[in-house]
Short mmCIF file of C-alpha atoms in Angstrom, two decimals:
data_model
loop_
_atom_site.label_atom_id
_atom_site.label_comp_id
_atom_site.label_asym_id
_atom_site.label_seq_id
_atom_site.Cartn_x
_atom_site.Cartn_y
_atom_site.Cartn_z
CA MET A 861 0.00 0.00 0.00
CA SER A 862 1.45 3.37 -1.00
CA THR A 863 1.98 6.21 1.45
CA ALA A 864 -0.63 8.32 -0.39
CA THR A 865 -3.22 5.54 -0.22
CA LEU A 866 -2.51 4.98 3.47
CA SER A 867 -2.86 8.71 4.20
CA SER A 868 -6.17 8.83 2.36
CA LEU A 869 -7.47 5.84 4.29
CA ILE A 870 -6.48 7.39 7.61
CA GLY A 871 -8.18 10.63 6.60
CA VAL A 872 -11.41 8.83 5.76
CA LEU A 873 -11.34 7.01 9.11
CA ILE A 874 -10.81 10.27 11.01
CA LEU A 875 -13.67 11.97 9.17
CA GLY A 876 -15.89 8.98 9.91
CA GLN A 877 -15.08 9.21 13.61
CA VAL A 878 -15.84 12.94 13.67
CA ALA A 879 -19.17 12.39 11.93
CA GLY A 880 -19.96 9.56 14.33
CA PHE A 881 -19.24 11.72 17.35
CA ALA A 882 -21.43 14.49 15.93
CA LEU A 883 -24.33 12.10 15.41
CA VAL A 884 -23.94 10.70 18.92
CA ALA A 885 -23.87 14.21 20.38
CA ARG A 886 -27.01 15.16 18.45
CA HIS A 887 -28.74 11.95 19.51
CA ARG A 888 -27.86 12.59 23.14
CA TYR A 889 -29.14 16.15 22.94
CA ARG A 890 -32.44 15.11 21.33
CA GLY A 891 -32.82 12.26 23.82
CA LYS A 892 -32.17 14.62 26.72
CA PHE A 893 -34.75 17.04 25.36
CA ARG A 894 -37.39 14.33 25.01
CA ALA A 895 -36.58 13.12 28.52
CA LEU A 896 -37.27 16.62 29.81
CA GLN A 897 -40.68 16.46 28.14
CA THR A 898 -41.72 13.01 29.34
CA GLN A 899 -40.07 12.79 32.75
CA ALA A 900 -39.32 16.27 34.02
CA PHE A 901 -41.31 18.55 31.75
CA GLY A 902 -40.91 22.14 32.84
CA ASP A 903 -38.25 21.52 35.48
CA GLY A 904 -35.26 21.34 33.15
CA PRO A 905 -31.79 22.76 33.74
CA ARG A 906 -31.48 26.52 33.95
CA ALA A 907 -29.21 28.42 31.59
CA PRO A 908 -27.74 31.48 33.35
CA SER A 909 -27.33 33.29 30.01
CA TYR A 910 -31.03 32.91 29.13
CA ARG A 911 -33.27 32.96 32.19
CA THR A 912 -36.79 34.27 32.31
CA PRO A 913 -37.47 37.10 34.78
CA SER A 914 -39.76 34.78 36.73
CA ASP A 915 -37.00 32.22 37.30
CA ALA A 916 -35.33 34.21 40.06
CA GLU A 917 -38.49 34.53 42.15
CA GLU A 918 -39.28 30.84 41.66
CA GLU A 919 -35.84 29.40 42.48
CA ASN A 920 -36.94 28.15 45.88
CA GLN A 921 -40.13 26.57 44.56
CA ASP A 922 -38.99 24.81 41.42
CA ASN A 923 -35.22 24.38 41.61
CA VAL A 924 -35.00 20.61 41.13
CA ASP A 925 -32.51 18.66 39.05
CA PRO A 926 -34.42 16.75 36.34
CA GLY A 927 -32.57 13.58 37.25
CA GLU A 928 -34.08 13.68 40.75
CA LEU A 929 -37.67 14.11 39.63
CA ASP A 930 -40.27 11.38 39.84
CA ALA A 931 -42.46 10.95 36.79
CA PHE A 932 -45.11 13.63 36.46
CA PRO A 933 -48.64 12.53 37.38
CA SER A 934 -51.10 11.85 34.60
CA ALA A 935 -53.80 14.38 33.77
CA TRP A 936 -56.96 14.26 35.86
CA THR A 937 -60.41 13.66 34.41
CA GLY A 938 -63.33 16.05 34.80
CA TYR A 939 -62.93 19.19 36.87
CA LYS A 940 -60.42 19.67 39.69
CA GLU A 941 -60.47 22.41 42.33
CA PHE A 942 -57.74 25.05 42.13
CA VAL A 943 -57.03 28.02 44.39
CA VAL A 944 -55.90 31.43 43.10
CA GLN A 945 -52.52 32.16 44.68
CA ARG A 946 -52.10 35.66 43.28
CA ARG A 947 -53.25 37.94 40.46
CA THR A 948 -51.05 40.38 38.57
CA PRO A 949 -51.98 43.16 36.10
CA GLU A 950 -50.00 42.77 32.89
CA ASP A 951 -50.66 45.92 30.87
CA ARG A 952 -50.75 49.66 31.51
CA ASN A 953 -54.56 49.87 31.82
CA GLY A 954 -55.05 46.70 33.83
CA ASP A 955 -57.22 45.19 31.08
CA VAL A 956 -55.11 42.01 31.15
CA CYS A 957 -54.59 40.20 34.43
CA SER A 958 -52.63 37.02 35.20
CA PHE A 959 -54.05 34.46 37.63
CA HIS A 960 -51.64 32.01 39.28
CA LEU A 961 -53.40 28.77 40.21
CA ALA A 962 -52.40 25.92 42.51
CA PRO A 963 -54.32 22.66 43.09
CA ALA A 964 -56.39 22.79 46.27
CA ASP A 965 -55.15 19.34 47.30
CA GLY A 966 -51.50 20.35 46.97
CA ALA A 967 -50.77 17.58 44.46
CA ARG A 968 -48.09 17.86 41.79
CA LEU A 969 -49.38 19.09 38.46
CA PRO A 970 -49.24 17.04 35.26
CA ALA A 971 -47.11 18.21 32.39
CA PHE A 972 -48.55 20.24 29.54
CA ARG A 973 -47.21 21.28 26.17
CA PRO A 974 -46.46 25.01 25.80
CA GLY A 975 -49.33 26.61 23.86
CA GLN A 976 -52.13 24.53 25.39
CA TYR A 977 -55.05 25.88 27.41
CA LEU A 978 -57.11 25.28 30.56
CA THR A 979 -60.90 24.92 30.61
CA PHE A 980 -62.78 26.62 33.45
CA LYS A 981 -66.32 26.03 34.68
CA LEU A 982 -67.51 29.25 36.32
CA GLU A 983 -70.59 29.98 38.39
CA ILE A 984 -71.47 33.50 37.31
CA PRO A 985 -74.12 35.71 38.98
CA ASN A 986 -77.28 35.61 36.87
CA GLY A 987 -78.90 38.88 37.85
CA ASP A 988 -81.44 37.46 40.27
CA ALA A 989 -80.56 37.55 43.95
CA GLY A 990 -78.33 34.61 44.75
CA SER A 991 -78.81 32.80 41.43
CA THR A 992 -75.94 31.78 39.17
CA LYS A 993 -75.42 30.23 35.77
CA SER A 994 -72.66 27.87 34.70
CA VAL A 995 -70.34 29.15 32.00
CA VAL A 996 -67.44 27.22 30.46
CA ARG A 997 -64.48 29.08 28.99
CA CYS A 998 -60.99 28.18 27.76
CA TYR A 999 -57.90 30.30 28.45
CA SER A 1000 -54.37 29.67 27.23
CA LEU A 1001 -51.66 28.88 29.73
CA SER A 1002 -49.25 31.81 29.64
CA ASP A 1003 -46.16 30.45 31.39
CA ARG A 1004 -43.82 27.49 31.06
CA PRO A 1005 -44.82 24.11 32.50
CA ARG A 1006 -44.23 23.78 36.24
CA SER A 1007 -45.14 21.15 38.79
CA ASP A 1008 -46.70 23.54 41.34
CA LEU A 1009 -48.53 26.36 39.52
CA TYR A 1010 -50.43 27.15 36.35
CA ARG A 1011 -50.82 30.69 35.01
CA VAL A 1012 -53.47 32.13 32.70
CA SER A 1013 -53.57 35.75 31.53
CA ILE A 1014 -57.07 36.99 30.76
CA LYS A 1015 -58.17 40.12 28.92
CA ARG A 1016 -61.35 41.87 29.99
CA VAL A 1017 -63.64 41.68 26.96
CA PRO A 1018 -65.38 45.06 26.51
CA ALA A 1019 -68.84 45.76 25.17
CA PRO A 1020 -69.14 45.62 21.36
CA PRO A 1021 -67.97 48.80 19.58
CA GLY A 1022 -70.68 51.45 19.63
CA ARG A 1023 -72.83 49.42 22.05
CA ALA A 1024 -71.68 50.64 25.45
CA GLU A 1025 -75.09 49.78 26.92
CA LEU A 1026 -74.37 46.07 26.42
CA PRO A 1027 -72.37 44.08 28.97
CA GLY A 1028 -68.81 42.99 28.27
CA GLY A 1029 -67.63 39.41 28.30
CA ALA A 1030 -69.33 37.55 31.16
CA ALA A 1031 -66.45 35.19 31.94
CA SER A 1032 -63.62 37.69 31.61
CA SER A 1033 -65.53 40.25 33.70
CA HIS A 1034 -66.11 37.57 36.33
CA PHE A 1035 -62.37 36.92 36.55
CA HIS A 1036 -61.45 40.60 36.70
CA ASP A 1037 -64.18 41.70 39.11
CA LEU A 1038 -64.76 38.73 41.40
CA VAL A 1039 -61.80 36.33 41.31
CA ARG A 1040 -59.30 37.16 44.05
CA GLU A 1041 -56.52 35.44 45.96
CA GLY A 1042 -58.09 32.47 47.68
CA THR A 1043 -60.92 32.08 45.15
CA ARG A 1044 -61.56 28.43 44.25
CA LEU A 1045 -62.10 27.50 40.62
CA ALA A 1046 -63.12 24.31 38.78
CA VAL A 1047 -60.51 23.51 36.13
CA ARG A 1048 -60.08 20.76 33.55
CA ALA A 1049 -56.61 19.43 32.71
CA PRO A 1050 -54.53 21.18 30.02
CA SER A 1051 -55.40 20.25 26.45
CA GLY A 1052 -55.25 21.52 22.89
CA HIS A 1053 -53.47 20.67 19.65
CA PHE A 1054 -51.85 24.10 19.24
CA HIS A 1055 -48.50 23.72 20.98
CA LEU A 1056 -44.75 23.88 20.55
CA ILE A 1057 -43.04 21.07 18.62
CA GLU A 1058 -40.43 20.50 21.31
CA ASP A 1059 -37.86 18.55 19.30
CA GLY A 1060 -38.19 20.41 16.01
CA ASP A 1061 -35.14 21.36 13.95
CA LEU A 1062 -36.28 24.59 12.27
CA PRO A 1063 -35.92 28.05 13.81
CA ILE A 1064 -39.18 29.37 15.23
CA VAL A 1065 -41.37 32.34 14.31
CA LEU A 1066 -44.10 33.33 16.76
CA ILE A 1067 -46.76 35.74 15.45
CA ALA A 1068 -49.20 37.14 18.00
CA GLY A 1069 -52.01 39.67 17.79
CA GLY A 1070 -53.43 41.21 20.97
CA ILE A 1071 -54.26 38.66 23.65
CA GLY A 1072 -52.99 35.99 21.25
CA ILE A 1073 -49.64 36.63 22.94
CA THR A 1074 -50.61 34.36 25.86
CA PRO A 1075 -49.76 30.94 24.34
CA MET A 1076 -46.63 32.51 22.85
CA LEU A 1077 -45.50 33.53 26.34
CA SER A 1078 -45.81 29.91 27.41
CA ILE A 1079 -43.72 28.82 24.42
CA LEU A 1080 -41.12 31.56 24.91
CA ASN A 1081 -40.70 30.93 28.63
CA ALA A 1082 -40.37 27.19 28.07
CA LEU A 1083 -37.72 27.64 25.37
CA ALA A 1084 -35.84 30.03 27.65
CA HIS A 1085 -36.02 27.75 30.67
CA TRP A 1086 -34.82 24.74 28.67
CA ALA A 1087 -31.99 26.73 27.03
CA ASP A 1088 -33.29 25.60 23.63
CA PRO A 1089 -30.68 26.44 20.96
CA ARG A 1090 -33.14 27.33 18.19
CA GLU A 1091 -33.37 30.87 16.84
CA VAL A 1092 -36.70 32.49 17.82
CA TRP A 1093 -38.53 35.48 16.35
CA LEU A 1094 -41.59 37.09 17.92
CA PHE A 1095 -43.77 39.46 15.88
CA TYR A 1096 -46.27 41.00 18.30
CA GLY A 1097 -49.03 43.36 17.21
CA VAL A 1098 -51.21 45.56 19.45
CA ARG A 1099 -53.03 48.87 19.12
CA ASN A 1100 -50.50 50.91 21.13
CA GLY A 1101 -48.50 50.98 24.36
CA THR A 1102 -51.57 50.86 26.59
CA GLU A 1103 -52.28 47.32 25.33
CA HIS A 1104 -48.68 46.09 25.26
CA ILE A 1105 -48.70 43.00 27.49
CA MET A 1106 -45.66 42.06 29.63
CA LYS A 1107 -43.48 44.63 27.88
CA GLU A 1108 -40.60 44.49 30.38
CA HIS A 1109 -40.63 40.70 30.42
CA LEU A 1110 -40.32 40.45 26.64
CA GLU A 1111 -37.57 43.07 26.54
CA THR A 1112 -35.62 41.22 29.24
CA LEU A 1113 -35.82 38.02 27.19
CA ARG A 1114 -34.57 39.93 24.15
CA ASP A 1115 -31.68 41.48 26.08
CA THR A 1116 -30.54 38.24 27.72
CA HIS A 1117 -30.69 35.91 24.72
CA PRO A 1118 -29.04 36.86 21.42
CA GLY A 1119 -31.02 34.19 19.56
CA PHE A 1120 -34.35 35.85 20.39
CA HIS A 1121 -35.52 38.62 18.04
CA LEU A 1122 -38.44 40.84 19.10
CA ARG A 1123 -40.48 42.88 16.62
CA VAL A 1124 -43.35 44.92 18.07
CA VAL A 1125 -45.97 46.45 15.77
CA TYR A 1126 -48.37 49.20 16.92
CA ALA A 1127 -51.46 49.80 14.79
CA ASP A 1128 -52.20 53.23 16.26
CA PRO A 1129 -49.32 54.53 18.42
CA SER A 1130 -50.07 57.24 20.94
CA ASP A 1131 -47.98 60.38 21.36
CA ALA A 1132 -46.28 58.73 24.34
CA ASP A 1133 -45.12 55.72 22.30
CA ILE A 1134 -41.54 56.10 21.04
CA PRO A 1135 -40.59 54.47 17.71
CA GLY A 1136 -37.55 52.23 17.98
CA ILE A 1137 -37.97 51.94 21.74
CA ASP A 1138 -41.58 51.00 22.46
CA TYR A 1139 -42.30 49.58 19.00
CA HIS A 1140 -40.48 48.80 15.77
CA HIS A 1141 -43.15 49.13 13.08
CA ARG A 1142 -46.41 51.01 12.62
CA GLY A 1143 -49.39 49.27 11.05
CA TYR A 1144 -50.16 45.57 11.07
CA ILE A 1145 -48.25 42.32 10.85
CA ASP A 1146 -48.47 41.24 7.22
CA ILE A 1147 -46.57 39.05 4.80
CA ARG A 1148 -44.51 42.00 3.55
CA LEU A 1149 -43.16 42.67 7.03
CA LEU A 1150 -42.27 39.01 7.46
CA GLN A 1151 -40.55 38.86 4.07
CA GLU A 1152 -38.38 41.85 4.95
CA ALA A 1153 -37.07 40.11 8.07
CA LEU A 1154 -37.05 36.42 7.15
CA ASN A 1155 -36.31 33.80 4.54
CA LEU A 1156 -39.89 32.63 4.92
CA ALA A 1157 -39.66 28.96 3.96
CA ARG A 1158 -37.04 27.89 6.51
CA TYR A 1159 -39.02 28.51 9.72
CA GLU A 1160 -41.65 26.81 11.86
CA TYR A 1161 -44.56 29.25 12.33
CA TYR A 1162 -46.93 29.60 15.28
CA VAL A 1163 -49.71 32.13 14.70
CA CYS A 1164 -52.36 33.26 17.19
CA GLY A 1165 -54.60 36.30 17.09
CA PRO A 1166 -57.98 37.68 16.07
CA PRO A 1167 -59.69 36.12 13.03
CA PRO A 1168 -58.93 38.95 10.54
CA MET A 1169 -55.21 38.63 11.21
CA MET A 1170 -55.34 34.86 10.90
CA GLU A 1171 -57.39 34.90 7.70
CA ALA A 1172 -54.85 37.23 6.07
CA LEU A 1173 -51.59 35.72 7.33
CA VAL A 1174 -52.04 31.96 7.21
CA PRO A 1175 -53.01 31.75 3.50
CA ALA A 1176 -50.34 34.35 2.69
CA LEU A 1177 -47.64 32.21 4.31
CA GLU A 1178 -48.78 29.21 2.28
CA THR A 1179 -48.81 31.26 -0.93
CA ALA A 1180 -45.28 32.46 -0.13
CA GLY A 1181 -44.08 28.86 -0.13
CA VAL A 1182 -44.21 27.89 3.54
CA PRO A 1183 -45.29 24.21 3.79
CA ALA A 1184 -48.67 23.85 5.48
CA TRP A 1185 -47.21 21.43 8.02
CA ASN A 1186 -44.86 24.18 9.24
CA ILE A 1187 -47.74 26.57 10.04
CA HIS A 1188 -49.50 26.07 13.37
CA TYR A 1189 -52.30 28.44 14.25
CA GLU A 1190 -55.02 29.20 16.76
CA SER A 1191 -57.69 31.85 16.35
CA PHE A 1192 -58.85 33.96 19.31
CA GLY A 1193 -62.43 35.17 19.08
CA PRO A 1194 -65.85 33.82 18.15
CA ALA A 1195 -64.95 32.92 14.58
CA SER A 1196 -62.61 30.29 13.28
CA LEU A 1197 -60.17 30.66 10.43
CA ASN A 1198 -62.33 31.21 7.35
CA ARG A 1199 -60.67 29.93 4.19
CA GLY A 1200 -63.58 30.90 1.98
CA HIS A 1201 -65.38 27.55 1.94
CA THR A 1202 -69.01 27.69 0.95
CA SER A 1203 -71.72 25.62 2.52
CA THR A 1204 -73.34 22.66 0.82
CA GLN A 1205 -76.65 24.47 0.60
CA ALA A 1206 -75.01 27.57 -0.88
CA GLN A 1207 -73.70 25.42 -3.72
CA GLY A 1208 -77.24 24.79 -4.94
CA LYS A 1209 -78.29 21.56 -3.27
CA SER A 1210 -81.71 20.96 -1.73
CA PRO A 1211 -82.58 22.68 1.56
CA ILE A 1212 -81.29 20.84 4.61
CA THR A 1213 -83.48 19.98 7.60
CA VAL A 1214 -82.09 19.72 11.12
CA ARG A 1215 -84.19 17.64 13.51
CA PHE A 1216 -83.90 17.55 17.30
CA GLY A 1217 -84.43 13.97 18.36
CA LYS A 1218 -85.60 14.52 21.94
CA SER A 1219 -88.31 17.04 21.10
CA GLY A 1220 -89.09 15.85 17.60
CA THR A 1221 -89.04 19.41 16.25
CA SER A 1222 -87.35 20.34 12.98
CA VAL A 1223 -85.94 23.49 11.44
CA SER A 1224 -84.51 24.36 8.04
CA TRP A 1225 -80.81 25.18 7.89
CA ASP A 1226 -80.15 28.70 6.59
CA PRO A 1227 -76.40 29.37 6.22
CA SER A 1228 -77.04 33.10 5.86
CA ALA A 1229 -78.64 33.20 9.33
CA SER A 1230 -76.37 30.84 11.30
CA GLU A 1231 -72.65 30.14 11.10
CA SER A 1232 -72.86 26.90 13.07
CA LEU A 1233 -75.27 24.32 14.44
CA LEU A 1234 -74.75 25.86 17.87
CA GLU A 1235 -76.07 29.22 16.66
CA LEU A 1236 -79.02 27.52 14.97
CA ILE A 1237 -79.90 25.66 18.18
CA GLU A 1238 -79.58 28.76 20.35
CA ASP A 1239 -81.82 30.68 17.93
CA GLN A 1240 -84.50 28.05 18.61
CA GLY A 1241 -84.31 28.81 22.34
CA ILE A 1242 -82.73 25.43 23.11
CA ARG A 1243 -80.06 25.55 25.80
CA VAL A 1244 -76.97 23.39 25.30
CA ASP A 1245 -73.58 23.37 27.01
CA SER A 1246 -70.95 25.44 25.24
CA GLY A 1247 -67.66 27.05 26.08
CA CYS A 1248 -64.98 28.21 23.69
CA ARG A 1249 -67.19 28.33 20.58
CA ALA A 1250 -64.09 27.50 18.54
CA GLY A 1251 -63.85 23.70 18.58
CA SER A 1252 -61.39 23.57 21.45
CA CYS A 1253 -63.07 22.71 24.75
CA GLY A 1254 -65.42 19.92 23.65
CA CYS A 1255 -68.30 21.14 25.84
CA CYS A 1256 -70.83 21.20 22.98
CA GLU A 1257 -70.10 17.65 21.80
CA THR A 1258 -73.41 16.08 20.74
CA ARG A 1259 -74.37 12.67 19.39
CA ILE A 1260 -75.50 12.48 15.76
CA GLU A 1261 -78.52 10.18 15.37
CA ALA A 1262 -78.61 10.47 11.58
CA GLY A 1263 -76.89 12.50 8.88
CA GLU A 1264 -73.49 14.11 8.43
CA VAL A 1265 -71.79 17.40 9.24
CA LEU A 1266 -68.93 19.50 7.89
CA TYR A 1267 -66.44 21.35 10.09
CA ARG A 1268 -65.30 24.91 9.42
CA GLN A 1269 -61.94 23.85 10.83
CA GLN A 1270 -60.32 20.76 12.26
CA PRO A 1271 -61.60 20.25 15.85
CA ASP A 1272 -59.01 20.91 18.51
CA ALA A 1273 -60.88 18.75 21.03
CA ASP A 1274 -61.01 14.97 20.64
CA VAL A 1275 -64.48 14.01 19.39
CA LYS A 1276 -66.05 10.61 20.03
CA PRO A 1277 -67.16 8.61 16.96
CA GLY A 1278 -70.71 9.44 15.93
CA HIS A 1279 -70.59 12.83 17.67
CA CYS A 1280 -69.90 16.39 16.53
CA LEU A 1281 -68.90 19.75 17.97
CA LEU A 1282 -71.87 22.04 17.41
CA CYS A 1283 -69.86 25.26 17.57
CA ILE A 1284 -67.84 24.58 14.41
CA ALA A 1285 -70.16 22.17 12.57
CA THR A 1286 -72.65 22.77 9.77
CA PRO A 1287 -74.97 20.12 8.30
CA SER A 1288 -74.03 18.59 4.96
CA THR A 1289 -77.17 16.39 4.79
CA ASP A 1290 -80.47 16.23 6.61
CA LEU A 1291 -79.45 15.83 10.23
CA THR A 1292 -80.90 14.47 13.46
CA LEU A 1293 -79.20 15.42 16.73
CA ASP A 1294 -79.62 13.92 20.20
CA ILE A 1295 -81.00 17.16 21.62
#
């Protein structure tokens, strides 16, 4: 064997060893990350160079080496009693308030995936002396997973524009006006299909409008706590500085982690808002703004905000070449993401009849009058359980006795076979419901 051949062979062997070591290191990192999710989710190692502002105040409560943790408990079924430990205003006007919740029995909390939500069953005063009504609502978790506390951040929903005589949101007003430290609340376990892909490879873009920042805070704080190496961008749009949620917290994350890029967009800045300091862009988050900052196709996108923002951005990202599987979205508000689908009846088929099996009554489906079966049923004066009105909480799940339905969007809640979620379903044939 010649000297040149021998040198080449040695070089190939060395390169093979280097590649092998790199693959082993990557495998160990990915395995460690998955172990944090399944065994010690939310209690991972702290990275001094990238700590969330809340880490310092929680050191004594949650400073446990992942290797010493027992497995997290499984999620509970039904509703569990929680106690409000504290409440914290999160914006300049106090329209957004965070509620920190601990289980009344002191048990360890199950893991959740950053971006998921909690479902609350509230007993809200009903006007008459001493009477209440049950209301179910879903609110996104707004902090990283922990074993002792959950946090939700809730915006007070005002009266509709130009209708000041009408009441604001019943559930959000209940939280802001009546829920205090020590209040006990009935809570279902975390759920939802909108969440961080923990072991993804692509850099991350978070796009939030208004109160849609809450699941993004959970994702951001988790990535920070786990010292995740991925590059992260946050595009956050609000009206102006009075509605800017957790401003100092986001700026601290930006200043302590060079891989985190913050872009704040004000639609209508006030005279007190300083460009380049309080916000970076004026207007709205749109595809042009994203194209100026990013090579669009090489990111994993998480989008959450009001329906108009979602209906503009999500299709625009797809048109710009972002694969649909790299776009994860959740819409805040009464409407789901409308992709322009038309109903079966609107396409010229025969009128559809919806029958209520328990009463035997029937009604014609009119897509111009109702956006969902839930609206149709409520218009008939029939009371059914409902919560999120967006296919997330599962409260309106109803058995189908005959017929078929179409969904405006993929249900976020798990639906039993032969059932449907009334809030996002429309009939595609004559339909009989177990109502």
